[in-house]
């Protein structure tokens, strides 16, 4: 089992049409964002302009969570509102426009991967997925099989569990928890 702590302060920024995006992880490591050959990508973005058109990624499922406020959005011309920390799921090839400024968490998963899920939790969880992603919403201690990891707000903990061992996770505060199996 491989466990990586990826602090927000270590993520690299790049420009998108509506603001900045901070990439935490692209998988596999040999993948290239511009080539769109990744199996998944985890990032956080600022939405600094309204309206902002989201970048399309045909062939990807997307999870988006606003970290600081609600989100007023239009998906394929249908207006929707998501509250802070409410998980939004959509096809990344859709026409998406944001009418709210703010900061988001973003997880893009290739449609080649059939099993993935994102929840918000602060209760003990048991997983045996190949990949676990744990994103802190505030200062948090996450215990993985009783070993503590200290995370600042918006830090990411990734567990690569190729052997699909049973993993017990405990949270001191609410976090986003995602699972993925290839």
mmCIF file of N, CA, C and O in Angstrom, residues 7-96:
data_model
loop_
_atom_site.group_PDB
_atom_site.id
_atom_site.type_symbol
_atom_site.label_atom_id
_atom_site.label_comp_id
_atom_site.label_asym_id
_atom_site.label_seq_id
_atom_site.Cartn_x
_atom_site.Cartn_y
_atom_site.Cartn_z
ATOM 1 N N UNK A 7 0.041 18.222 -0.133
ATOM 2 C CA UNK A 7 -0.450 19.483 0.452
ATOM 3 C C UNK A 7 -0.902 20.470 -0.623
ATOM 4 O O UNK A 7 -0.330 20.530 -1.711
ATOM 5 N N UNK A 8 -1.906 21.260 -0.289
ATOM 6 C CA UNK A 8 -2.403 22.305 -1.191
ATOM 7 C C UNK A 8 -1.257 23.231 -1.609
ATOM 8 O O UNK A 8 -1.128 23.585 -2.771
ATOM 9 N N UNK A 9 -0.394 23.580 -0.643
ATOM 10 C CA UNK A 9 0.678 24.542 -0.929
ATOM 11 C C UNK A 9 1.693 23.994 -1.934
ATOM 12 O O UNK A 9 2.444 24.757 -2.532
ATOM 13 N N UNK A 10 1.707 22.688 -2.178
ATOM 14 C CA UNK A 10 2.640 22.092 -3.141
ATOM 15 C C UNK A 10 2.029 21.894 -4.523
ATOM 16 O O UNK A 10 2.724 21.471 -5.447
ATOM 17 N N UNK A 11 0.727 22.175 -4.669
ATOM 18 C CA UNK A 11 0.089 21.972 -5.975
ATOM 19 C C UNK A 11 0.492 23.087 -6.928
ATOM 20 O O UNK A 11 0.698 24.228 -6.523
ATOM 21 N N UNK A 12 0.632 22.724 -8.204
ATOM 22 C CA UNK A 12 1.080 23.716 -9.189
ATOM 23 C C UNK A 12 -0.114 24.360 -9.890
ATOM 24 O O UNK A 12 -1.090 23.699 -10.226
ATOM 25 N N UNK A 13 -0.033 25.662 -10.068
ATOM 26 C CA UNK A 13 -1.126 26.426 -10.673
ATOM 27 C C UNK A 13 -0.943 26.557 -12.171
ATOM 28 O O UNK A 13 0.178 26.679 -12.665
ATOM 29 N N UNK A 14 -2.058 26.530 -12.887
ATOM 30 C CA UNK A 14 -2.071 26.878 -14.304
ATOM 31 C C UNK A 14 -3.366 27.630 -14.587
ATOM 32 O O UNK A 14 -4.315 27.586 -13.800
ATOM 33 N N UNK A 15 -3.398 28.333 -15.696
ATOM 34 C CA UNK A 15 -4.528 29.192 -16.031
ATOM 35 C C UNK A 15 -5.566 28.404 -16.817
ATOM 36 O O UNK A 15 -5.224 27.614 -17.695
ATOM 37 N N UNK A 16 -6.836 28.590 -16.469
ATOM 38 C CA UNK A 16 -7.944 28.153 -17.316
ATOM 39 C C UNK A 16 -8.758 29.404 -17.626
ATOM 40 O O UNK A 16 -8.504 30.470 -17.054
ATOM 41 N N UNK A 17 -9.728 29.336 -18.512
ATOM 42 C CA UNK A 17 -10.415 30.538 -18.992
ATOM 43 C C UNK A 17 -11.115 31.327 -17.886
ATOM 44 O O UNK A 17 -11.309 32.526 -18.019
ATOM 45 N N UNK A 18 -11.469 30.679 -16.754
ATOM 46 C CA UNK A 18 -12.194 31.384 -15.704
ATOM 47 C C UNK A 18 -11.388 31.700 -14.466
ATOM 48 O O UNK A 18 -11.905 32.263 -13.509
ATOM 49 N N UNK A 19 -10.098 31.318 -14.435
ATOM 50 C CA UNK A 19 -9.295 31.567 -13.238
ATOM 51 C C UNK A 19 -8.037 30.721 -13.216
ATOM 52 O O UNK A 19 -7.359 30.576 -14.227
ATOM 53 N N UNK A 20 -7.739 30.131 -12.059
ATOM 54 C CA UNK A 20 -6.552 29.282 -11.906
ATOM 55 C C UNK A 20 -6.985 27.878 -11.491
ATOM 56 O O UNK A 20 -7.974 27.712 -10.782
ATOM 57 N N UNK A 21 -6.219 26.888 -11.916
ATOM 58 C CA UNK A 21 -6.442 25.520 -11.471
ATOM 59 C C UNK A 21 -5.150 25.007 -10.845
ATOM 60 O O UNK A 21 -4.059 25.282 -11.349
ATOM 61 N N UNK A 22 -5.298 24.312 -9.737
ATOM 62 C CA UNK A 22 -4.162 23.767 -8.990
ATOM 63 C C UNK A 22 -4.232 22.251 -9.056
ATOM 64 O O UNK A 22 -5.121 21.651 -8.457
ATOM 65 N N UNK A 23 -3.311 21.652 -9.781
ATOM 66 C CA UNK A 23 -3.314 20.199 -9.933
ATOM 67 C C UNK A 23 -2.631 19.538 -8.749
ATOM 68 O O UNK A 23 -1.499 19.859 -8.413
ATOM 69 N N UNK A 24 -3.331 18.607 -8.115
ATOM 70 C CA UNK A 24 -2.766 17.794 -7.038
ATOM 71 C C UNK A 24 -2.144 16.526 -7.607
ATOM 72 O O UNK A 24 -1.066 16.127 -7.206
ATOM 73 N N UNK A 25 -2.881 15.893 -8.519
ATOM 74 C CA UNK A 25 -2.446 14.591 -8.992
ATOM 75 C C UNK A 25 -3.082 14.294 -10.347
ATOM 76 O O UNK A 25 -4.242 14.614 -10.575
ATOM 77 N N UNK A 26 -2.276 13.675 -11.195
ATOM 78 C CA UNK A 26 -2.776 13.124 -12.444
ATOM 79 C C UNK A 26 -2.302 11.673 -12.464
ATOM 80 O O UNK A 26 -1.193 11.373 -12.017
ATOM 81 N N UNK A 27 -3.188 10.769 -12.912
ATOM 82 C CA UNK A 27 -2.871 9.339 -12.850
ATOM 83 C C UNK A 27 -3.174 8.695 -14.186
ATOM 84 O O UNK A 27 -4.252 8.930 -14.726
ATOM 85 N N UNK A 28 -2.254 7.908 -14.708
ATOM 86 C CA UNK A 28 -0.934 7.597 -14.154
ATOM 87 C C UNK A 28 0.008 8.804 -14.259
ATOM 88 O O UNK A 28 -0.269 9.761 -14.968
ATOM 89 N N UNK A 29 1.104 8.721 -13.544
ATOM 90 C CA UNK A 29 2.048 9.837 -13.496
ATOM 91 C C UNK A 29 2.613 10.194 -14.863
ATOM 92 O O UNK A 29 3.047 11.313 -15.091
ATOM 93 N N UNK A 30 2.601 9.229 -15.794
ATOM 94 C CA UNK A 30 3.114 9.471 -17.144
ATOM 95 C C UNK A 30 2.097 10.183 -18.029
ATOM 96 O O UNK A 30 2.417 10.590 -19.137
ATOM 97 N N UNK A 31 0.863 10.354 -17.535
ATOM 98 C CA UNK A 31 -0.191 11.002 -18.316
ATOM 99 C C UNK A 31 0.081 12.496 -18.449
ATOM 100 O O UNK A 31 0.796 13.080 -17.653
ATOM 101 N N UNK A 32 -0.539 13.078 -19.466
ATOM 102 C CA UNK A 32 -0.377 14.498 -19.738
ATOM 103 C C UNK A 32 -1.762 15.136 -19.804
ATOM 104 O O UNK A 32 -2.606 14.699 -20.585
ATOM 105 N N UNK A 33 -1.970 16.177 -19.015
ATOM 106 C CA UNK A 33 -3.258 16.877 -18.977
ATOM 107 C C UNK A 33 -3.684 17.336 -20.373
ATOM 108 O O UNK A 33 -4.826 17.132 -20.785
ATOM 109 N N UNK A 34 -2.782 17.962 -21.103
ATOM 110 C CA UNK A 34 -3.107 18.495 -22.430
ATOM 111 C C UNK A 34 -3.477 17.388 -23.417
ATOM 112 O O UNK A 34 -4.317 17.595 -24.296
ATOM 113 N N UNK A 35 -2.866 16.215 -23.255
ATOM 114 C CA UNK A 35 -3.172 15.089 -24.157
ATOM 115 C C UNK A 35 -4.462 14.373 -23.772
ATOM 116 O O UNK A 35 -4.953 13.535 -24.528
ATOM 117 N N UNK A 36 -4.970 14.668 -22.578
ATOM 118 C CA UNK A 36 -6.199 14.041 -22.077
ATOM 119 C C UNK A 36 -6.124 12.512 -22.134
ATOM 120 O O UNK A 36 -7.058 11.836 -22.545
ATOM 121 N N UNK A 37 -4.987 12.018 -21.672
ATOM 122 C CA UNK A 37 -4.751 10.568 -21.667
ATOM 123 C C UNK A 37 -4.696 10.016 -20.246
ATOM 124 O O UNK A 37 -4.194 8.934 -20.017
ATOM 125 N N UNK A 38 -5.243 10.764 -19.289
ATOM 126 C CA UNK A 38 -5.183 10.340 -17.887
ATOM 127 C C UNK A 38 -6.404 9.496 -17.524
ATOM 128 O O UNK A 38 -7.457 9.607 -18.138
ATOM 129 N N UNK A 39 -6.237 8.657 -16.483
ATOM 130 C CA UNK A 39 -7.361 7.878 -15.957
ATOM 131 C C UNK A 39 -8.147 8.707 -14.941
ATOM 132 O O UNK A 39 -9.359 8.603 -14.861
ATOM 133 N N UNK A 40 -7.431 9.534 -14.151
ATOM 134 C CA UNK A 40 -8.120 10.512 -13.314
ATOM 135 C C UNK A 40 -7.183 11.666 -13.002
ATOM 136 O O UNK A 40 -5.968 11.553 -13.099
ATOM 137 N N UNK A 41 -7.805 12.787 -12.635
ATOM 138 C CA UNK A 41 -7.069 13.996 -12.269
ATOM 139 C C UNK A 41 -7.806 14.665 -11.111
ATOM 140 O O UNK A 41 -9.032 14.781 -11.143
ATOM 141 N N UNK A 42 -7.039 15.093 -10.111
ATOM 142 C CA UNK A 42 -7.603 15.780 -8.957
ATOM 143 C C UNK A 42 -7.017 17.184 -8.923
ATOM 144 O O UNK A 42 -5.793 17.361 -9.005
ATOM 145 N N UNK A 43 -7.911 18.170 -8.804
ATOM 146 C CA UNK A 43 -7.459 19.557 -8.788
ATOM 147 C C UNK A 43 -8.421 20.401 -7.952
ATOM 148 O O UNK A 43 -9.477 19.943 -7.532
ATOM 149 N N UNK A 44 -8.020 21.640 -7.750
ATOM 150 C CA UNK A 44 -8.874 22.651 -7.144
ATOM 151 C C UNK A 44 -8.735 23.881 -8.029
ATOM 152 O O UNK A 44 -7.644 24.158 -8.528
ATOM 153 N N UNK A 45 -9.841 24.580 -8.242
ATOM 154 C CA UNK A 45 -9.782 25.732 -9.141
ATOM 155 C C UNK A 45 -10.443 26.941 -8.506
ATOM 156 O O UNK A 45 -11.326 26.812 -7.669
ATOM 157 N N UNK A 46 -9.982 28.098 -8.947
ATOM 158 C CA UNK A 46 -10.669 29.333 -8.610
ATOM 159 C C UNK A 46 -11.545 29.706 -9.796
ATOM 160 O O UNK A 46 -11.141 29.536 -10.956
ATOM 161 N N UNK A 47 -12.739 30.161 -9.493
ATOM 162 C CA UNK A 47 -13.630 30.698 -10.526
ATOM 163 C C UNK A 47 -13.646 32.198 -10.279
ATOM 164 O O UNK A 47 -14.202 32.665 -9.281
ATOM 165 N N UNK A 48 -12.984 32.938 -11.163
ATOM 166 C CA UNK A 48 -12.776 34.372 -10.940
ATOM 167 C C UNK A 48 -13.594 35.250 -11.871
ATOM 168 O O UNK A 48 -13.638 36.464 -11.681
ATOM 169 N N UNK A 49 -14.214 34.661 -12.889
ATOM 170 C CA UNK A 49 -15.014 35.423 -13.841
ATOM 171 C C UNK A 49 -16.401 34.806 -13.923
ATOM 172 O O UNK A 49 -16.543 33.594 -13.830
ATOM 173 N N UNK A 50 -17.408 35.656 -14.108
ATOM 174 C CA UNK A 50 -18.753 35.150 -14.334
ATOM 175 C C UNK A 50 -19.346 35.843 -15.549
ATOM 176 O O UNK A 50 -19.172 37.053 -15.696
ATOM 177 N N UNK A 51 -19.986 35.099 -16.417
ATOM 178 C CA UNK A 51 -20.013 33.641 -16.389
ATOM 179 C C UNK A 51 -18.669 33.061 -16.824
ATOM 180 O O UNK A 51 -17.904 33.718 -17.520
ATOM 181 N N UNK A 52 -18.416 31.830 -16.399
ATOM 182 C CA UNK A 52 -17.219 31.090 -16.800
ATOM 183 C C UNK A 52 -17.649 29.787 -17.453
ATOM 184 O O UNK A 52 -18.462 29.054 -16.896
ATOM 185 N N UNK A 53 -17.112 29.521 -18.620
ATOM 186 C CA UNK A 53 -17.383 28.259 -19.321
ATOM 187 C C UNK A 53 -16.370 27.225 -18.856
ATOM 188 O O UNK A 53 -15.162 27.457 -18.946
ATOM 189 N N UNK A 54 -16.850 26.081 -18.340
ATOM 190 C CA UNK A 54 -15.947 25.021 -17.905
ATOM 191 C C UNK A 54 -15.318 24.355 -19.118
ATOM 192 O O UNK A 54 -15.971 24.171 -20.147
ATOM 193 N N UNK A 55 -14.051 23.994 -18.984
ATOM 194 C CA UNK A 55 -13.345 23.280 -20.043
ATOM 195 C C UNK A 55 -13.994 21.922 -20.240
ATOM 196 O O UNK A 55 -14.275 21.211 -19.284
ATOM 197 N N UNK A 56 -14.230 21.568 -21.499
ATOM 198 C CA UNK A 56 -14.852 20.275 -21.809
ATOM 199 C C UNK A 56 -13.786 19.184 -21.864
ATOM 200 O O UNK A 56 -12.677 19.410 -22.346
ATOM 201 N N UNK A 57 -14.142 18.024 -21.371
ATOM 202 C CA UNK A 57 -13.278 16.847 -21.406
ATOM 203 C C UNK A 57 -14.130 15.664 -21.825
ATOM 204 O O UNK A 57 -14.668 14.954 -20.989
ATOM 205 N N UNK A 58 -14.274 15.474 -23.130
ATOM 206 C CA UNK A 58 -15.076 14.349 -23.643
ATOM 207 C C UNK A 58 -14.470 13.037 -23.148
ATOM 208 O O UNK A 58 -13.263 12.862 -23.144
ATOM 209 N N UNK A 59 -15.344 12.148 -22.665
ATOM 210 C CA UNK A 59 -14.879 10.850 -22.191
ATOM 211 C C UNK A 59 -14.550 10.813 -20.707
ATOM 212 O O UNK A 59 -13.958 9.846 -20.229
ATOM 213 N N UNK A 60 -14.958 11.859 -19.970
ATOM 214 C CA UNK A 60 -14.679 11.914 -18.528
ATOM 215 C C UNK A 60 -15.943 12.206 -17.735
ATOM 216 O O UNK A 60 -16.796 12.991 -18.159
ATOM 217 N N UNK A 61 -16.035 11.580 -16.564
ATOM 218 C CA UNK A 61 -17.065 11.866 -15.566
ATOM 219 C C UNK A 61 -16.431 12.846 -14.587
ATOM 220 O O UNK A 61 -15.238 12.735 -14.295
ATOM 221 N N UNK A 62 -17.216 13.772 -14.087
ATOM 222 C CA UNK A 62 -16.635 14.803 -13.244
ATOM 223 C C UNK A 62 -17.411 14.973 -11.946
ATOM 224 O O UNK A 62 -18.641 14.978 -11.953
ATOM 225 N N UNK A 63 -16.652 15.122 -10.864
ATOM 226 C CA UNK A 63 -17.195 15.487 -9.557
ATOM 227 C C UNK A 63 -16.686 16.884 -9.242
ATOM 228 O O UNK A 63 -15.486 17.149 -9.398
ATOM 229 N N UNK A 64 -17.579 17.746 -8.784
ATOM 230 C CA UNK A 64 -17.188 19.103 -8.434
ATOM 231 C C UNK A 64 -17.868 19.471 -7.120
ATOM 232 O O UNK A 64 -19.054 19.185 -6.942
ATOM 233 N N UNK A 65 -17.112 20.073 -6.205
ATOM 234 C CA UNK A 65 -17.639 20.490 -4.908
ATOM 235 C C UNK A 65 -17.150 21.909 -4.645
ATOM 236 O O UNK A 65 -15.939 22.166 -4.676
ATOM 237 N N UNK A 66 -18.088 22.817 -4.375
ATOM 238 C CA UNK A 66 -17.695 24.172 -4.011
ATOM 239 C C UNK A 66 -17.204 24.169 -2.569
ATOM 240 O O UNK A 66 -17.838 23.591 -1.690
ATOM 241 N N UNK A 67 -16.068 24.821 -2.335
ATOM 242 C CA UNK A 67 -15.425 24.797 -1.024
ATOM 243 C C UNK A 67 -15.716 26.031 -0.180
ATOM 244 O O UNK A 67 -15.491 26.016 1.026
ATOM 245 N N UNK A 68 -16.220 27.095 -0.790
ATOM 246 C CA UNK A 68 -16.384 28.342 -0.040
ATOM 247 C C UNK A 68 -17.776 28.958 -0.110
ATOM 248 O O UNK A 68 -18.088 29.840 0.663
ATOM 249 N N UNK A 69 -18.603 28.523 -1.020
ATOM 250 C CA UNK A 69 -19.917 29.135 -1.173
ATOM 251 C C UNK A 69 -20.774 28.229 -2.047
ATOM 252 O O UNK A 69 -20.318 27.191 -2.511
ATOM 253 N N UNK A 70 -21.978 28.671 -2.321
ATOM 254 C CA UNK A 70 -22.840 27.886 -3.201
ATOM 255 C C UNK A 70 -22.426 28.130 -4.654
ATOM 256 O O UNK A 70 -21.650 29.046 -4.949
ATOM 257 N N UNK A 71 -22.980 27.320 -5.557
ATOM 258 C CA UNK A 71 -22.650 27.398 -6.973
ATOM 259 C C UNK A 71 -23.934 27.539 -7.776
ATOM 260 O O UNK A 71 -24.828 26.691 -7.678
ATOM 261 N N UNK A 72 -24.029 28.612 -8.537
ATOM 262 C CA UNK A 72 -25.118 28.779 -9.501
ATOM 263 C C UNK A 72 -24.540 28.420 -10.859
ATOM 264 O O UNK A 72 -23.559 29.025 -11.311
ATOM 265 N N UNK A 73 -25.137 27.438 -11.490
ATOM 266 C CA UNK A 73 -24.535 26.847 -12.685
ATOM 267 C C UNK A 73 -25.613 26.522 -13.709
ATOM 268 O O UNK A 73 -26.789 26.383 -13.365
ATOM 269 N N UNK A 74 -25.179 26.406 -14.946
ATOM 270 C CA UNK A 74 -26.058 25.975 -16.020
ATOM 271 C C UNK A 74 -25.384 24.794 -16.718
ATOM 272 O O UNK A 74 -24.219 24.903 -17.127
ATOM 273 N N UNK A 75 -26.099 23.665 -16.789
ATOM 274 C CA UNK A 75 -25.581 22.485 -17.479
ATOM 275 C C UNK A 75 -26.509 22.213 -18.653
ATOM 276 O O UNK A 75 -27.700 21.948 -18.462
ATOM 277 N N UNK A 76 -25.954 22.302 -19.868
ATOM 278 C CA UNK A 76 -26.743 22.131 -21.094
ATOM 279 C C UNK A 76 -28.020 22.980 -21.044
ATOM 280 O O UNK A 76 -29.119 22.510 -21.301
ATOM 281 N N UNK A 77 -27.841 24.256 -20.653
ATOM 282 C CA UNK A 77 -28.900 25.274 -20.599
ATOM 283 C C UNK A 77 -29.904 25.075 -19.448
ATOM 284 O O UNK A 77 -30.876 25.791 -19.348
ATOM 285 N N UNK A 78 -29.663 24.102 -18.551
ATOM 286 C CA UNK A 78 -30.541 23.890 -17.389
ATOM 287 C C UNK A 78 -29.895 24.508 -16.157
ATOM 288 O O UNK A 78 -28.779 24.136 -15.790
ATOM 289 N N UNK A 79 -30.609 25.440 -15.513
ATOM 290 C CA UNK A 79 -30.074 26.133 -14.331
ATOM 291 C C UNK A 79 -30.185 25.239 -13.103
ATOM 292 O O UNK A 79 -31.203 24.590 -12.887
ATOM 293 N N UNK A 80 -29.110 25.244 -12.303
ATOM 294 C CA UNK A 80 -29.076 24.468 -11.057
ATOM 295 C C UNK A 80 -28.301 25.262 -10.016
ATOM 296 O O UNK A 80 -27.461 26.092 -10.350
ATOM 297 N N UNK A 81 -28.558 24.940 -8.750
ATOM 298 C CA UNK A 81 -27.815 25.532 -7.644
ATOM 299 C C UNK A 81 -27.331 24.406 -6.745
ATOM 300 O O UNK A 81 -28.085 23.486 -6.432
ATOM 301 N N UNK A 82 -26.056 24.468 -6.359
ATOM 302 C CA UNK A 82 -25.464 23.511 -5.430
ATOM 303 C C UNK A 82 -24.951 24.291 -4.229
ATOM 304 O O UNK A 82 -24.283 25.306 -4.385
ATOM 305 N N UNK A 83 -25.266 23.794 -3.048
ATOM 306 C CA UNK A 83 -24.815 24.443 -1.824
ATOM 307 C C UNK A 83 -23.349 24.096 -1.555
ATOM 308 O O UNK A 83 -22.805 23.149 -2.130
ATOM 309 N N UNK A 84 -22.722 24.865 -0.669
ATOM 310 C CA UNK A 84 -21.346 24.589 -0.249
ATOM 311 C C UNK A 84 -21.250 23.130 0.197
ATOM 312 O O UNK A 84 -22.112 22.652 0.944
ATOM 313 N N UNK A 85 -20.238 22.423 -0.278
ATOM 314 C CA UNK A 85 -19.930 21.017 0.014
ATOM 315 C C UNK A 85 -20.913 20.024 -0.619
ATOM 316 O O UNK A 85 -20.770 18.823 -0.419
ATOM 317 N N UNK A 86 -21.904 20.486 -1.365
ATOM 318 C CA UNK A 86 -22.794 19.551 -2.055
ATOM 319 C C UNK A 86 -22.065 19.008 -3.285
ATOM 320 O O UNK A 86 -21.468 19.769 -4.053
ATOM 321 N N UNK A 87 -22.111 17.697 -3.465
ATOM 322 C CA UNK A 87 -21.372 17.063 -4.554
ATOM 323 C C UNK A 87 -22.179 17.136 -5.846
ATOM 324 O O UNK A 87 -23.324 16.705 -5.909
ATOM 325 N N UNK A 88 -21.555 17.702 -6.848
ATOM 326 C CA UNK A 88 -22.151 17.813 -8.175
ATOM 327 C C UNK A 88 -21.459 16.801 -9.078
ATOM 328 O O UNK A 88 -20.233 16.709 -9.094
ATOM 329 N N UNK A 89 -22.226 16.031 -9.846
ATOM 330 C CA UNK A 89 -21.670 15.085 -10.806
ATOM 331 C C UNK A 89 -22.203 15.441 -12.191
ATOM 332 O O UNK A 89 -23.385 15.763 -12.335
ATOM 333 N N UNK A 90 -21.335 15.367 -13.201
ATOM 334 C CA UNK A 90 -21.786 15.635 -14.561
ATOM 335 C C UNK A 90 -20.822 15.024 -15.567
ATOM 336 O O UNK A 90 -19.707 14.639 -15.234
ATOM 337 N N UNK A 91 -21.291 14.941 -16.795
ATOM 338 C CA UNK A 91 -20.468 14.477 -17.904
ATOM 339 C C UNK A 91 -19.583 15.648 -18.308
ATOM 340 O O UNK A 91 -20.081 16.732 -18.605
ATOM 341 N N UNK A 92 -18.292 15.445 -18.340
ATOM 342 C CA UNK A 92 -17.362 16.543 -18.592
ATOM 343 C C UNK A 92 -17.394 17.041 -20.035
ATOM 344 O O UNK A 92 -16.775 18.036 -20.358
ATOM 345 N N UNK A 93 -18.161 16.371 -20.885
ATOM 346 C CA UNK A 93 -18.344 16.853 -22.250
ATOM 347 C C UNK A 93 -19.539 17.782 -22.386
ATOM 348 O O UNK A 93 -19.781 18.357 -23.442
ATOM 349 N N UNK A 94 -20.306 17.959 -21.293
ATOM 350 C CA UNK A 94 -21.485 18.831 -21.307
ATOM 351 C C UNK A 94 -21.085 20.300 -21.395
ATOM 352 O O UNK A 94 -19.956 20.677 -21.063
ATOM 353 N N UNK A 95 -22.050 21.129 -21.812
ATOM 354 C CA UNK A 95 -21.873 22.587 -21.780
ATOM 355 C C UNK A 95 -22.165 23.048 -20.361
ATOM 356 O O UNK A 95 -23.304 22.933 -19.884
ATOM 357 N N UNK A 96 -21.148 23.561 -19.674
ATOM 358 C CA UNK A 96 -21.296 23.967 -18.275
ATOM 359 C C UNK A 96 -20.795 25.404 -18.120
ATOM 360 O O UNK A 96 -19.670 25.716 -18.526
#
